[in-house]
Amino acid sequence: MATLKRNDPCLCGSGKKYKKCCLIKLQDKPTFDQADQRAFNELLPKIFDYSKTFDEEIQPVYEQYVHSFERLPKADAQAFSQLLFHWMLFNYPLENNKTILDDYISTHSSTYSDHFQQFLQDWKALEPKLFRITNSDAKNMVVYDVFQDHSMTLEKTPASANLNEGDRLIGFLYPTPKGYTLGNDAIAIPKKLEEAFLVQWESMNQVSQLSKHKSNETEQSMFTRHFHDVLEVLSLIAVSGKTLQAEESLENKSKQVLTLLMDKLDWSSISFAHYLQAKVTWISYATEQSPRIQKPETFAAAMEYWISKLHDSTHVSQKKLAEKYTVSAGTISNKYKAINEN
């Protein structure tokens, strides 16, 4: 793509010329004095250091979430882990219902200038986003926020230099003294996985409406609240995408098992990633073993029991599932063993 010129239509889609739209935003940068610039340079390191205060609370949760990335290649696992950690800094609610970032700002804001305190309000609004690059040249790119239906022209940085039109990614837009910039923690979704990820995201969105949370929750709010789940789902798709594609070739009764499972799960206590992991397990088992399915409820109950064992749930028993699916506990046990040993 040719370099954007001043009189060209702005890439963000406003209908204005570039010089009267996003170019102004790029050039209209806040003036930071030396003290504020130093405060900005030290901000992330200080937040990281401050987070150690909460290690006892967040470390077990972080280790629980990051465990799912072990299935990925080492470099990918590190990238996922970094993005997850940043989400835990900016968005994970602590026992006091504040985030680490909120707590840091409320504790230290008085040490900063009024100008920098105002700047920190933009940091408090940080959320992970789903982006698509709609235009790109050597210097600039237009980043489309899928959930907010909003585009922004950004200067490219070394971290975003290789992004091209059509690329889709997840990550944070960080406020800086020069405007917003895409963080180097952003993860690009490979094109071969895009469709599968969007299909699973739509399913996540649907089951979220069945949970204990409000049915009118926005997609952005859900994406933020379930971001650890989003990352685990993406990692599952990266490793087991071919298995998930095989769902279409399953026999009808095998598909009925998955439909029953999704309908009967208590989504207020089950993560979508755990369901997806069970789905991969069932598709593999059904494809390799071609089980005789007289009553799909039996296998659906066995798969729900499999999910309960996956996250060490103690409130789900074979007896309770037998009542829920109107099958026998002994049959559930036999089917569970067969699936688990596959």
Short mmCIF file of C-alpha atoms in Angstrom, two decimals:
data_model
loop_
_atom_site.label_atom_id
_atom_site.label_comp_id
_atom_site.label_asym_id
_atom_site.label_seq_id
_atom_site.Cartn_x
_atom_site.Cartn_y
_atom_site.Cartn_z
CA MET A 1 0.00 0.00 0.00
CA ALA A 2 1.26 3.49 -0.87
CA THR A 3 2.22 5.90 1.89
CA LEU A 4 -0.75 7.95 3.12
CA LYS A 5 -0.62 11.59 2.03
CA ARG A 6 -2.10 14.64 3.78
CA ASN A 7 -4.97 15.12 1.31
CA ASP A 8 -5.89 11.44 1.07
CA PRO A 9 -9.16 10.22 2.64
CA CYS A 10 -8.47 9.26 6.24
CA LEU A 11 -8.07 5.53 6.68
CA CYS A 12 -10.30 5.44 9.76
CA GLY A 13 -13.38 5.85 7.54
CA SER A 14 -14.54 9.24 8.86
CA GLY A 15 -14.88 10.66 5.34
CA LYS A 16 -12.52 13.53 6.17
CA LYS A 17 -9.12 14.18 4.68
CA TYR A 18 -6.23 12.63 6.60
CA LYS A 19 -4.80 16.09 7.46
CA LYS A 20 -8.11 17.10 9.10
CA CYS A 21 -8.65 13.87 11.00
CA CYS A 22 -6.18 11.33 12.40
CA LEU A 23 -3.11 13.33 11.39
CA ILE A 24 -4.24 16.02 13.82
CA LYS A 25 -4.60 13.39 16.54
CA LEU A 26 -1.11 12.07 15.83
CA GLN A 27 0.40 15.55 15.91
CA ASP A 28 -1.66 16.89 18.80
CA LYS A 29 0.36 15.17 21.50
CA PRO A 30 0.32 16.11 25.16
CA THR A 31 3.40 17.91 26.39
CA PHE A 32 5.17 16.01 29.16
CA ASP A 33 7.76 17.83 31.15
CA GLN A 34 10.88 15.99 32.27
CA ALA A 35 9.33 14.79 35.54
CA ASP A 36 6.18 13.44 33.84
CA GLN A 37 8.23 11.74 31.13
CA ARG A 38 10.34 10.05 33.79
CA ALA A 39 7.15 9.03 35.62
CA PHE A 40 5.83 7.47 32.42
CA ASN A 41 9.09 5.61 31.72
CA GLU A 42 8.98 4.13 35.22
CA LEU A 43 5.23 3.41 35.33
CA LEU A 44 5.09 -0.21 34.16
CA PRO A 45 8.17 -1.31 36.14
CA LYS A 46 6.63 0.25 39.26
CA ILE A 47 3.28 -1.48 38.65
CA PHE A 48 5.10 -4.79 38.19
CA ASP A 49 6.99 -4.23 41.42
CA TYR A 50 3.81 -3.19 43.24
CA SER A 51 2.08 -6.39 42.11
CA LYS A 52 4.44 -8.40 44.32
CA THR A 53 2.40 -7.12 47.27
CA PHE A 54 -0.41 -9.39 46.04
CA ASP A 55 1.65 -12.45 45.13
CA GLU A 56 -0.03 -14.61 47.74
CA GLU A 57 -3.42 -13.84 46.21
CA ILE A 58 -2.70 -13.79 42.48
CA GLN A 59 0.18 -16.26 42.04
CA PRO A 60 -1.97 -19.42 42.52
CA VAL A 61 -4.55 -18.05 40.07
CA TYR A 62 -1.88 -17.14 37.53
CA GLU A 63 -0.29 -20.58 37.76
CA GLN A 64 -3.69 -22.22 37.35
CA TYR A 65 -4.42 -20.24 34.19
CA VAL A 66 -0.95 -20.40 32.67
CA HIS A 67 -0.86 -24.19 33.05
CA SER A 68 -3.08 -24.51 29.97
CA PHE A 69 -0.41 -22.90 27.78
CA GLU A 70 2.01 -25.78 28.31
CA ARG A 71 0.49 -27.44 25.23
CA LEU A 72 1.92 -24.61 23.06
CA PRO A 73 5.44 -24.21 21.63
CA LYS A 74 7.70 -22.44 24.13
CA ALA A 75 7.74 -19.03 22.39
CA ASP A 76 3.95 -19.01 22.03
CA ALA A 77 3.48 -20.10 25.65
CA GLN A 78 5.66 -17.19 26.80
CA ALA A 79 3.67 -14.70 24.70
CA PHE A 80 0.35 -16.00 26.04
CA SER A 81 1.68 -15.94 29.60
CA GLN A 82 2.87 -12.33 29.26
CA LEU A 83 -0.50 -11.17 27.95
CA LEU A 84 -2.30 -13.08 30.70
CA PHE A 85 -0.10 -11.45 33.37
CA HIS A 86 -0.86 -7.99 32.02
CA TRP A 87 -4.59 -8.78 32.12
CA MET A 88 -4.19 -9.80 35.76
CA LEU A 89 -2.49 -6.48 36.48
CA PHE A 90 -5.07 -4.32 34.70
CA ASN A 91 -8.36 -6.22 34.90
CA TYR A 92 -8.36 -9.12 37.37
CA PRO A 93 -10.44 -8.19 40.44
CA LEU A 94 -8.69 -8.69 43.77
CA GLU A 95 -10.47 -9.56 47.00
CA ASN A 96 -10.98 -5.83 47.60
CA ASN A 97 -12.75 -5.62 44.19
CA LYS A 98 -9.97 -3.41 42.86
CA THR A 99 -7.42 -4.34 40.22
CA ILE A 100 -3.70 -4.09 40.94
CA LEU A 101 -3.57 -1.08 38.60
CA ASP A 102 -6.46 0.63 40.42
CA ASP A 103 -4.85 -0.03 43.78
CA TYR A 104 -1.49 1.29 42.59
CA ILE A 105 -3.03 4.50 41.23
CA SER A 106 -5.14 5.17 44.33
CA THR A 107 -2.08 4.59 46.55
CA HIS A 108 0.46 6.61 44.55
CA SER A 109 -1.51 9.21 42.59
CA SER A 110 -0.66 11.96 45.07
CA THR A 111 3.04 11.55 44.19
CA TYR A 112 2.36 12.59 40.59
CA SER A 113 1.58 15.95 38.98
CA ASP A 114 -2.03 16.88 38.20
CA HIS A 115 -1.24 16.42 34.51
CA PHE A 116 0.07 12.90 35.05
CA GLN A 117 -2.82 12.00 37.35
CA GLN A 118 -5.19 12.85 34.50
CA PHE A 119 -3.08 10.73 32.15
CA LEU A 120 -3.42 7.78 34.55
CA GLN A 121 -7.20 7.84 34.09
CA ASP A 122 -6.62 6.58 30.55
CA TRP A 123 -4.58 3.72 31.98
CA LYS A 124 -7.44 2.80 34.32
CA ALA A 125 -9.59 2.24 31.22
CA LEU A 126 -7.22 -0.40 29.80
CA GLU A 127 -8.99 -3.52 28.53
CA PRO A 128 -7.90 -6.35 26.23
CA LYS A 129 -9.31 -5.82 22.75
CA LEU A 130 -10.03 -7.79 19.62
CA PHE A 131 -8.56 -5.86 16.69
CA ARG A 132 -8.43 -6.05 12.94
CA ILE A 133 -5.91 -4.10 10.84
CA THR A 134 -8.01 -2.48 8.12
CA ASN A 135 -5.26 -0.44 6.44
CA SER A 136 -1.50 -0.42 6.69
CA ASP A 137 1.48 1.31 5.09
CA ALA A 138 5.14 1.67 6.04
CA LYS A 139 4.52 4.26 8.77
CA ASN A 140 0.89 4.01 9.90
CA MET A 141 -1.88 1.49 10.37
CA VAL A 142 -5.60 1.66 11.07
CA VAL A 143 -6.65 -0.52 13.98
CA TYR A 144 -10.34 -1.44 14.08
CA ASP A 145 -11.77 -2.22 17.52
CA VAL A 146 -14.25 -5.02 16.75
CA PHE A 147 -16.42 -4.63 19.86
CA GLN A 148 -16.48 -0.83 19.98
CA ASP A 149 -16.91 -0.51 16.19
CA HIS A 150 -14.24 2.18 16.20
CA SER A 151 -11.10 2.76 14.14
CA MET A 152 -7.92 4.55 15.13
CA THR A 153 -4.88 5.48 13.07
CA LEU A 154 -1.65 4.63 14.87
CA GLU A 155 1.99 5.15 14.09
CA LYS A 156 3.80 1.88 13.62
CA THR A 157 6.44 0.82 16.11
CA PRO A 158 9.06 -1.93 15.85
CA ALA A 159 6.54 -4.27 17.54
CA SER A 160 3.88 -3.60 14.89
CA ALA A 161 6.11 -3.06 11.85
CA ASN A 162 5.19 -6.39 10.25
CA LEU A 163 1.42 -6.12 10.68
CA ASN A 164 -0.52 -6.01 7.42
CA GLU A 165 -4.04 -5.23 6.27
CA GLY A 166 -6.41 -8.01 7.30
CA ASP A 167 -4.42 -9.17 10.31
CA ARG A 168 -6.46 -9.92 13.42
CA LEU A 169 -5.00 -9.73 16.92
CA ILE A 170 -5.77 -9.43 20.61
CA GLY A 171 -4.03 -7.17 23.09
CA PHE A 172 -3.99 -3.73 24.70
CA LEU A 173 -3.79 -0.21 23.30
CA TYR A 174 -1.51 1.59 25.74
CA PRO A 175 -1.78 5.34 26.41
CA THR A 176 1.60 7.06 25.94
CA PRO A 177 2.74 10.72 25.92
CA LYS A 178 2.54 10.54 22.11
CA GLY A 179 -0.93 8.97 21.94
CA TYR A 180 -2.04 5.35 21.92
CA THR A 181 0.20 2.52 20.78
CA LEU A 182 -0.30 -1.19 20.29
CA GLY A 183 1.59 -3.06 23.00
CA ASN A 184 4.34 -5.52 22.18
CA ASP A 185 2.33 -8.04 24.20
CA ALA A 186 -0.32 -8.27 21.45
CA ILE A 187 -0.89 -11.70 19.93
CA ALA A 188 -1.66 -12.09 16.24
CA ILE A 189 -4.24 -14.76 15.42
CA PRO A 190 -2.91 -16.86 12.52
CA LYS A 191 -5.18 -16.61 9.49
CA LYS A 192 -5.71 -20.38 9.44
CA LEU A 193 -7.18 -20.14 12.96
CA GLU A 194 -9.27 -16.97 12.56
CA GLU A 195 -12.52 -18.61 11.50
CA ALA A 196 -12.31 -21.31 14.18
CA PHE A 197 -11.59 -18.69 16.87
CA LEU A 198 -14.51 -16.48 15.80
CA VAL A 199 -16.87 -19.49 15.79
CA GLN A 200 -15.81 -20.43 19.33
CA TRP A 201 -16.04 -16.81 20.47
CA GLU A 202 -19.64 -16.68 19.25
CA SER A 203 -20.36 -19.84 21.25
CA MET A 204 -18.70 -18.30 24.32
CA ASN A 205 -20.88 -15.25 23.89
CA GLN A 206 -24.02 -17.39 23.71
CA VAL A 207 -23.30 -19.47 26.80
CA SER A 208 -22.37 -16.35 28.75
CA GLN A 209 -26.02 -15.34 28.49
CA LEU A 210 -26.89 -18.57 30.32
CA SER A 211 -24.59 -17.88 33.26
CA LYS A 212 -25.34 -16.01 36.46
CA HIS A 213 -24.17 -12.73 34.95
CA LYS A 214 -26.50 -10.22 33.34
CA SER A 215 -27.79 -11.18 29.93
CA ASN A 216 -27.27 -7.62 28.65
CA GLU A 217 -23.50 -7.73 29.21
CA THR A 218 -21.59 -6.18 26.31
CA GLU A 219 -19.20 -8.26 24.23
CA GLN A 220 -16.28 -6.10 25.38
CA SER A 221 -17.16 -6.59 29.04
CA MET A 222 -17.46 -10.34 28.54
CA PHE A 223 -14.19 -10.45 26.60
CA THR A 224 -12.44 -8.67 29.47
CA ARG A 225 -14.03 -10.72 32.24
CA HIS A 226 -13.32 -14.04 30.50
CA PHE A 227 -9.98 -13.09 28.97
CA HIS A 228 -8.15 -15.97 30.65
CA ASP A 229 -10.74 -18.26 29.04
CA VAL A 230 -10.28 -16.54 25.66
CA LEU A 231 -6.55 -17.22 25.76
CA GLU A 232 -7.07 -20.86 26.75
CA VAL A 233 -9.60 -21.34 23.95
CA LEU A 234 -7.17 -19.85 21.42
CA SER A 235 -4.39 -22.14 22.66
CA LEU A 236 -6.73 -25.15 22.33
CA ILE A 237 -7.64 -24.18 18.78
CA ALA A 238 -3.95 -23.79 17.91
CA VAL A 239 -3.19 -27.32 19.09
CA SER A 240 -6.47 -29.17 18.36
CA GLY A 241 -7.95 -27.22 15.46
CA LYS A 242 -7.99 -30.22 13.11
CA THR A 243 -9.83 -32.31 15.69
CA LEU A 244 -12.49 -29.61 16.13
CA GLN A 245 -12.96 -29.43 12.36
CA ALA A 246 -13.83 -33.14 12.41
CA GLU A 247 -17.05 -32.35 14.29
CA GLU A 248 -18.87 -31.88 11.00
CA SER A 249 -18.10 -35.47 9.96
CA LEU A 250 -19.44 -37.04 13.19
CA GLU A 251 -22.52 -39.24 13.06
CA ASN A 252 -25.75 -37.59 14.21
CA LYS A 253 -25.87 -39.36 17.58
CA SER A 254 -22.30 -38.28 18.32
CA LYS A 255 -23.31 -34.69 17.56
CA GLN A 256 -26.33 -35.10 19.83
CA VAL A 257 -23.98 -35.89 22.71
CA LEU A 258 -22.30 -32.49 22.31
CA THR A 259 -25.65 -30.71 21.97
CA LEU A 260 -26.98 -32.36 25.13
CA LEU A 261 -23.79 -31.54 27.01
CA MET A 262 -23.93 -27.87 26.06
CA ASP A 263 -27.62 -27.63 26.95
CA LYS A 264 -27.32 -29.27 30.36
CA LEU A 265 -24.07 -27.82 31.69
CA ASP A 266 -24.29 -25.30 34.53
CA TRP A 267 -22.52 -22.42 32.81
CA SER A 268 -22.28 -20.43 36.03
CA SER A 269 -19.65 -22.88 37.26
CA ILE A 270 -18.10 -24.27 34.06
CA SER A 271 -15.62 -22.40 31.89
CA PHE A 272 -16.09 -22.52 28.13
CA ALA A 273 -12.48 -23.65 27.77
CA HIS A 274 -13.22 -26.76 29.85
CA TYR A 275 -16.22 -27.50 27.65
CA LEU A 276 -14.08 -27.06 24.54
CA GLN A 277 -11.45 -29.39 25.95
CA ALA A 278 -14.20 -31.96 26.57
CA LYS A 279 -15.41 -31.42 23.02
CA VAL A 280 -11.95 -32.20 21.64
CA THR A 281 -11.81 -35.33 23.81
CA TRP A 282 -15.24 -36.51 22.65
CA ILE A 283 -14.56 -35.89 18.95
CA SER A 284 -11.27 -37.83 19.22
CA TYR A 285 -12.99 -40.70 21.02
CA ALA A 286 -16.00 -40.83 18.69
CA THR A 287 -13.79 -40.65 15.60
CA GLU A 288 -11.31 -43.30 16.72
CA GLN A 289 -13.64 -45.73 18.51
CA SER A 290 -16.97 -45.27 16.70
CA PRO A 291 -18.92 -46.18 19.87
CA ARG A 292 -22.40 -47.60 19.64
CA ILE A 293 -24.67 -44.85 20.96
CA GLN A 294 -28.13 -46.06 21.89
CA LYS A 295 -28.79 -43.27 24.34
CA PRO A 296 -26.79 -40.01 23.84
CA GLU A 297 -27.65 -38.94 27.39
CA THR A 298 -25.33 -41.64 28.76
CA PHE A 299 -22.29 -40.28 26.96
CA ALA A 300 -23.24 -36.65 27.66
CA ALA A 301 -23.38 -37.49 31.37
CA ALA A 302 -20.00 -39.22 31.13
CA MET A 303 -18.52 -36.15 29.44
CA GLU A 304 -19.90 -33.83 32.13
CA TYR A 305 -18.30 -36.10 34.72
CA TRP A 306 -15.07 -35.90 32.70
CA ILE A 307 -15.22 -32.08 32.90
CA SER A 308 -15.79 -32.22 36.66
CA LYS A 309 -12.68 -34.35 37.08
CA LEU A 310 -10.74 -31.95 34.87
CA HIS A 311 -11.13 -29.09 37.35
CA ASP A 312 -11.38 -31.22 40.50
CA SER A 313 -15.03 -30.42 41.20
CA THR A 314 -16.33 -32.19 44.30
CA HIS A 315 -20.00 -31.27 43.95
CA VAL A 316 -20.58 -33.35 40.78
CA SER A 317 -21.09 -37.06 41.40
CA GLN A 318 -22.08 -39.88 39.10
CA LYS A 319 -25.22 -40.34 41.18
CA LYS A 320 -26.29 -36.72 40.66
CA LEU A 321 -25.54 -36.94 36.96
CA ALA A 322 -27.53 -40.15 36.69
CA GLU A 323 -30.56 -38.30 38.03
CA LYS A 324 -29.91 -35.29 35.81
CA TYR A 325 -29.65 -37.32 32.58
CA THR A 326 -32.03 -40.15 33.64
CA VAL A 327 -29.41 -42.87 33.15
CA SER A 328 -27.68 -45.27 35.54
CA ALA A 329 -24.59 -44.28 37.54
CA GLY A 330 -22.91 -47.57 36.63
CA THR A 331 -23.27 -46.87 32.92
CA ILE A 332 -21.83 -43.38 33.39
CA SER A 333 -18.84 -44.91 35.17
CA ASN A 334 -18.23 -47.40 32.36
CA LYS A 335 -18.50 -44.80 29.61
CA TYR A 336 -16.28 -42.35 31.52
CA LYS A 337 -13.55 -44.99 31.89
CA ALA A 338 -13.73 -45.84 28.20
CA ILE A 339 -13.45 -42.19 27.15
CA ASN A 340 -10.71 -41.36 29.66
CA GLU A 341 -8.58 -44.33 28.60
CA ASN A 342 -8.79 -43.50 24.88
#
